[in-house]
Coordinates of C-alpha atoms and ligand atoms in Angstrom, one line a residue:
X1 CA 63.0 66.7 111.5
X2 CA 60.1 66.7 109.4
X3 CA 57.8 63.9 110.0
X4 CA 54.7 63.0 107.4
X5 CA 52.6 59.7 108.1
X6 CA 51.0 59.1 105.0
X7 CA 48.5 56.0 104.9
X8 CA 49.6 54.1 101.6
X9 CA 46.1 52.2 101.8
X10 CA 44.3 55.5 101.2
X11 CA 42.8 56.1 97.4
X12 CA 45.6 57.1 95.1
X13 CA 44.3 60.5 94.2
X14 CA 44.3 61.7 98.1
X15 CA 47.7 60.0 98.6
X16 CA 48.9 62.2 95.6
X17 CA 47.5 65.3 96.9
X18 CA 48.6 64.6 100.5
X19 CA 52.1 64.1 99.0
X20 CA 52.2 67.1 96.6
X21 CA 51.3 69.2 99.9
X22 CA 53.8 67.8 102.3
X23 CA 56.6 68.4 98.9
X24 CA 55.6 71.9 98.9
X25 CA 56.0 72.6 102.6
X26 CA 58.7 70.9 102.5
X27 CA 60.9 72.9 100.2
X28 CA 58.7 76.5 101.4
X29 CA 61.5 78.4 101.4
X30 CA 64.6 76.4 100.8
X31 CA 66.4 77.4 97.5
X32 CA 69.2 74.7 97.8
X33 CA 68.0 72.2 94.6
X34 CA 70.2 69.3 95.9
X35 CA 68.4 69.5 99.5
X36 CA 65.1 70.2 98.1
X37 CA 65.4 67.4 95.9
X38 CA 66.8 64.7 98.4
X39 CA 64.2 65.5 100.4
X40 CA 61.6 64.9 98.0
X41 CA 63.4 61.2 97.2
X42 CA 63.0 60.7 100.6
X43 CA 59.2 62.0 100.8
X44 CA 58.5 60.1 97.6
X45 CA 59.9 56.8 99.2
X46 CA 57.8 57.5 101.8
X47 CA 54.4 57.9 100.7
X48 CA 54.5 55.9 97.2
X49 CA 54.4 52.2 98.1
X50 CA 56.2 49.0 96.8
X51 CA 58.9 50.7 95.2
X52 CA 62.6 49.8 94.9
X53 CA 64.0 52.7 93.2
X54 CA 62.8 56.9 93.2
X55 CA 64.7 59.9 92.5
X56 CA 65.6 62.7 90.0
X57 CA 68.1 62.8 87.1
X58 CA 69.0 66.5 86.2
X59 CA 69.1 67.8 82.6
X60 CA 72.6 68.8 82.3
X61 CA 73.4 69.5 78.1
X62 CA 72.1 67.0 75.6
X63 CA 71.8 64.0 78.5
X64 CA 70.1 63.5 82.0
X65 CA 72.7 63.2 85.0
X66 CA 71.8 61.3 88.2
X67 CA 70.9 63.7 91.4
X68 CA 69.3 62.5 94.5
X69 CA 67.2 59.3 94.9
X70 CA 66.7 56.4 97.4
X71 CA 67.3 52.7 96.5
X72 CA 70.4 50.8 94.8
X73 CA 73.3 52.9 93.0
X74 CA 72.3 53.6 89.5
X75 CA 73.8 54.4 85.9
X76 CA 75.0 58.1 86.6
X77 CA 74.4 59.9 82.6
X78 CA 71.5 58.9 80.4
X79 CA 71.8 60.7 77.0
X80 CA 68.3 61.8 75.7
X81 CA 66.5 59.7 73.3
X82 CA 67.9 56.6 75.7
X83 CA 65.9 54.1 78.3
X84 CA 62.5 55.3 79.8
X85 CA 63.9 58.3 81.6
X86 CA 65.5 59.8 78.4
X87 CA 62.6 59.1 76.4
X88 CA 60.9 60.7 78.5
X89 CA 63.5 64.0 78.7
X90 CA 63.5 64.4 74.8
X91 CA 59.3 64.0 74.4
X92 CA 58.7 66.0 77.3
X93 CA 56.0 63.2 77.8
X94 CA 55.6 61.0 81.0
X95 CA 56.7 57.7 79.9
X96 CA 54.1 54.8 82.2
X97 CA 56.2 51.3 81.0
X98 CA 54.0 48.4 82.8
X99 CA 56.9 45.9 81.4
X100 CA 60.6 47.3 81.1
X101 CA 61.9 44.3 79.2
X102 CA 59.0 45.4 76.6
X103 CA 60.7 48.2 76.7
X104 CA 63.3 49.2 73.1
X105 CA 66.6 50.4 74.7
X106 CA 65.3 50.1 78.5
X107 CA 68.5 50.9 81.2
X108 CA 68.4 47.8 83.4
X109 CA 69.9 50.1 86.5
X110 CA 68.7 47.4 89.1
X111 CA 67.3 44.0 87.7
X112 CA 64.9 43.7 90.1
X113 CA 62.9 46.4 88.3
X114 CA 59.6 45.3 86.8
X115 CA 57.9 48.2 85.9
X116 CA 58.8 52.1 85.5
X117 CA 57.0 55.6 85.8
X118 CA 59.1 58.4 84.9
X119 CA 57.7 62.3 84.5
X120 CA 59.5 65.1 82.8
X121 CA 59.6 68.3 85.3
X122 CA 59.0 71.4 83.4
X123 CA 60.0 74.5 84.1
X124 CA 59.7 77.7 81.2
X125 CA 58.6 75.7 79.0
X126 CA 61.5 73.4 78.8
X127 CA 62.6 70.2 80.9
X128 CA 65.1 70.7 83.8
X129 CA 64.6 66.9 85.0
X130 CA 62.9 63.8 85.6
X131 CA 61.4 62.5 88.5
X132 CA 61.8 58.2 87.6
X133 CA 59.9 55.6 89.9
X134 CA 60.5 52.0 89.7
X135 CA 58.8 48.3 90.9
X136 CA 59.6 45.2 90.9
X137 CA 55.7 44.5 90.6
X138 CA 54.5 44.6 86.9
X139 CA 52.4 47.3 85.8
X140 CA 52.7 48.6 89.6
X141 CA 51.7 52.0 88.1
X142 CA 48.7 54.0 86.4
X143 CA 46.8 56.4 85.0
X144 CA 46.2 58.2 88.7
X145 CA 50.3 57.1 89.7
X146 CA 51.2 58.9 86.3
X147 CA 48.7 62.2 87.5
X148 CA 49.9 62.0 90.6
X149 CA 53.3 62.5 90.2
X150 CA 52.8 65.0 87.4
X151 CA 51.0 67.0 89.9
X152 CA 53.8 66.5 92.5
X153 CA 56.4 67.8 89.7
X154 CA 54.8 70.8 89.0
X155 CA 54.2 71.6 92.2
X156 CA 58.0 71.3 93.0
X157 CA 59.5 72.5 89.6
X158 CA 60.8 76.0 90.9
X159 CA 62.2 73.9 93.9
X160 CA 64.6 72.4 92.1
Ligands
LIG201 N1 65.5 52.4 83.9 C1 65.9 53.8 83.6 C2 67.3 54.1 84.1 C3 67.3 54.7 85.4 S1 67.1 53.5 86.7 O1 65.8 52.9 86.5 C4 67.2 54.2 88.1 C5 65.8 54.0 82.1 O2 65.6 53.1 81.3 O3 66.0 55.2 81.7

Protein backbone atom coordinates (compact mmCIF):
# COMPACT_ATOMS: atom_id res chain seq x y z
CA UNK A 1 0.00 0.00 0.00
CA UNK A 2 1.28 3.16 -1.12
CA UNK A 3 0.38 6.00 1.13
CA UNK A 4 0.96 9.97 -0.03
CA UNK A 5 -0.48 12.83 2.42
CA UNK A 6 -0.61 15.60 0.30
CA UNK A 7 -1.75 19.06 1.98
CA UNK A 8 -4.43 20.44 -0.54
CA UNK A 9 -4.01 24.01 1.24
CA UNK A 10 -0.40 24.16 0.01
CA UNK A 11 0.28 26.68 -3.13
CA UNK A 12 -0.81 24.97 -6.34
CA UNK A 13 2.63 24.86 -7.97
CA UNK A 14 4.19 22.65 -5.01
CA UNK A 15 1.00 20.55 -4.87
CA UNK A 16 1.67 19.93 -8.65
CA UNK A 17 5.14 19.02 -8.19
CA UNK A 18 4.56 17.02 -5.09
CA UNK A 19 1.92 15.13 -7.21
CA UNK A 20 4.02 14.65 -10.43
CA UNK A 21 6.72 13.04 -8.05
CA UNK A 22 4.53 10.70 -6.03
CA UNK A 23 2.91 9.66 -10.05
CA UNK A 24 6.41 8.87 -11.06
CA UNK A 25 7.30 6.64 -8.09
CA UNK A 26 4.36 5.31 -8.33
CA UNK A 27 4.47 3.68 -11.76
CA UNK A 28 8.80 3.29 -11.36
CA UNK A 29 8.81 0.20 -12.82
CA UNK A 30 5.35 -1.03 -13.46
CA UNK A 31 4.66 -1.55 -17.27
CA UNK A 32 0.92 -2.57 -16.86
CA UNK A 33 -0.95 0.82 -18.48
CA UNK A 34 -4.31 -0.14 -16.86
CA UNK A 35 -2.59 -0.33 -13.27
CA UNK A 36 -0.43 2.53 -13.78
CA UNK A 37 -3.22 4.53 -14.84
CA UNK A 38 -5.80 3.52 -12.08
CA UNK A 39 -3.37 4.38 -9.80
CA UNK A 40 -2.78 7.70 -11.00
CA UNK A 41 -6.93 8.31 -10.91
CA UNK A 42 -6.61 7.34 -7.56
CA UNK A 43 -3.45 9.68 -6.75
CA UNK A 44 -5.07 12.49 -8.77
CA UNK A 45 -8.35 12.16 -6.54
CA UNK A 46 -6.17 12.41 -3.86
CA UNK A 47 -4.13 15.37 -4.11
CA UNK A 48 -6.36 17.71 -6.46
CA UNK A 49 -9.16 18.97 -4.32
CA UNK A 50 -12.95 19.63 -4.83
CA UNK A 51 -13.41 17.43 -7.66
CA UNK A 52 -16.21 15.03 -8.63
CA UNK A 53 -14.83 13.34 -11.52
CA UNK A 54 -10.83 12.40 -12.75
CA UNK A 55 -9.47 9.88 -14.94
CA UNK A 56 -8.08 8.93 -18.42
CA UNK A 57 -9.84 8.24 -21.75
CA UNK A 58 -7.49 6.24 -24.12
CA UNK A 59 -7.02 7.14 -27.84
CA UNK A 60 -8.20 4.04 -29.45
CA UNK A 61 -8.77 4.90 -33.63
CA UNK A 62 -10.44 8.04 -34.63
CA UNK A 63 -12.28 8.42 -30.94
CA UNK A 64 -11.20 8.48 -27.09
CA UNK A 65 -12.44 5.35 -25.08
CA UNK A 66 -13.01 5.53 -21.27
CA UNK A 67 -10.01 3.77 -19.08
CA UNK A 68 -9.59 4.23 -15.35
CA UNK A 69 -11.01 7.13 -13.26
CA UNK A 70 -12.69 7.79 -9.87
CA UNK A 71 -16.21 9.41 -9.53
CA UNK A 72 -19.72 8.57 -11.23
CA UNK A 73 -19.92 6.05 -14.36
CA UNK A 74 -19.34 8.00 -17.50
CA UNK A 75 -20.03 8.03 -21.39
CA UNK A 76 -17.65 5.11 -22.47
CA UNK A 77 -16.42 6.52 -26.45
CA UNK A 78 -16.00 10.15 -27.29
CA UNK A 79 -15.26 10.55 -31.00
CA UNK A 80 -12.63 13.34 -31.62
CA UNK A 81 -13.72 16.74 -32.44
CA UNK A 82 -16.57 15.99 -29.59
CA UNK A 83 -17.15 17.64 -25.84
CA UNK A 84 -14.01 19.13 -24.03
CA UNK A 85 -12.09 15.90 -23.87
CA UNK A 86 -12.23 15.30 -27.74
CA UNK A 87 -11.52 18.71 -28.43
CA UNK A 88 -8.95 18.52 -26.68
CA UNK A 89 -7.62 14.84 -28.42
CA UNK A 90 -7.90 16.33 -31.98
CA UNK A 91 -6.02 19.97 -31.08
CA UNK A 92 -3.53 18.32 -29.05
CA UNK A 93 -4.31 21.49 -26.86
CA UNK A 94 -5.36 21.40 -23.12
CA UNK A 95 -8.85 22.59 -23.18
CA UNK A 96 -9.34 24.89 -19.34
CA UNK A 97 -13.62 25.36 -19.71
CA UNK A 98 -14.49 27.61 -16.44
CA UNK A 99 -18.31 27.05 -17.61
CA UNK A 100 -19.33 23.69 -19.44
CA UNK A 101 -22.77 24.75 -20.36
CA UNK A 102 -20.69 27.70 -22.34
CA UNK A 103 -19.27 25.05 -23.75
CA UNK A 104 -20.50 24.11 -27.94
CA UNK A 105 -21.14 20.32 -27.93
CA UNK A 106 -20.06 19.84 -24.08
CA UNK A 107 -20.70 15.78 -22.83
CA UNK A 108 -22.86 16.32 -19.70
CA UNK A 109 -21.33 12.81 -18.21
CA UNK A 110 -22.43 13.86 -14.58
CA UNK A 111 -24.67 17.04 -14.26
CA UNK A 112 -23.24 17.99 -11.28
CA UNK A 113 -20.25 19.16 -13.37
CA UNK A 114 -19.52 22.87 -13.37
CA UNK A 115 -16.28 23.28 -14.74
CA UNK A 116 -13.69 20.99 -16.73
CA UNK A 117 -9.81 20.69 -17.29
CA UNK A 118 -8.80 18.17 -19.67
CA UNK A 119 -4.91 17.74 -21.03
CA UNK A 120 -3.91 15.77 -23.98
CA UNK A 121 -0.95 13.13 -23.01
CA UNK A 122 1.69 13.05 -25.61
CA UNK A 123 3.71 10.54 -26.44
CA UNK A 124 5.98 10.57 -30.03
CA UNK A 125 4.66 13.25 -30.98
CA UNK A 126 1.18 12.14 -31.10
CA UNK A 127 -1.74 11.82 -28.44
CA UNK A 128 -2.22 8.41 -26.74
CA UNK A 129 -4.88 9.95 -24.11
CA UNK A 130 -6.40 12.49 -21.96
CA UNK A 131 -6.17 13.03 -18.48
CA UNK A 132 -10.01 15.03 -17.96
CA UNK A 133 -10.76 16.68 -14.36
CA UNK A 134 -14.04 17.94 -13.45
CA UNK A 135 -15.97 20.39 -10.56
CA UNK A 136 -18.91 21.18 -9.67
CA UNK A 137 -17.36 24.62 -8.59
CA UNK A 138 -17.25 27.17 -11.62
CA UNK A 139 -14.04 28.06 -12.94
CA UNK A 140 -12.50 25.62 -10.09
CA UNK A 141 -9.42 25.51 -12.37
CA UNK A 142 -6.40 27.63 -13.84
CA UNK A 143 -3.60 28.71 -15.37
CA UNK A 144 -1.18 26.76 -12.55
CA UNK A 145 -4.17 23.61 -12.43
CA UNK A 146 -3.77 23.49 -16.36
CA UNK A 147 0.50 23.51 -15.80
CA UNK A 148 0.17 21.35 -13.28
CA UNK A 149 -1.35 18.62 -14.77
CA UNK A 150 0.47 19.10 -17.99
CA UNK A 151 3.50 18.54 -16.00
CA UNK A 152 1.94 15.42 -14.27
CA UNK A 153 1.12 14.00 -18.00
CA UNK A 154 4.37 14.25 -19.29
CA UNK A 155 5.89 12.98 -16.52
CA UNK A 156 3.59 9.76 -16.72
CA UNK A 157 3.21 9.53 -20.67
CA UNK A 158 5.52 6.35 -21.10
CA UNK A 159 3.51 4.94 -18.06
CA UNK A 160 0.71 4.53 -19.83
N1 LIG B 1 -17.44 16.31 -20.18
C1 LIG B 1 -16.59 15.52 -21.04
C2 LIG B 1 -17.02 14.09 -21.08
C3 LIG B 1 -16.34 13.22 -20.10
S1 LIG B 1 -16.92 13.38 -18.52
O1 LIG B 1 -16.78 14.75 -18.06
C4 LIG B 1 -16.21 12.32 -17.50
C5 LIG B 1 -16.55 16.11 -22.44
O2 LIG B 1 -17.31 17.04 -22.74
O3 LIG B 1 -15.76 15.63 -23.24
Amino acid sequence: MYHFTPDPAQPKPELYRELAGAAAALVAGEPDPVANMANLAALIWQFVPRLNWAGFYRVSGSELVLGPFQGGPACIRIPFGQGVCGTAAASACTQLVADVRAFPGHIACDAASASELVVPVMRGGAVIAVIDLDSPEPARFDAEDARGIEALAAAIADAI
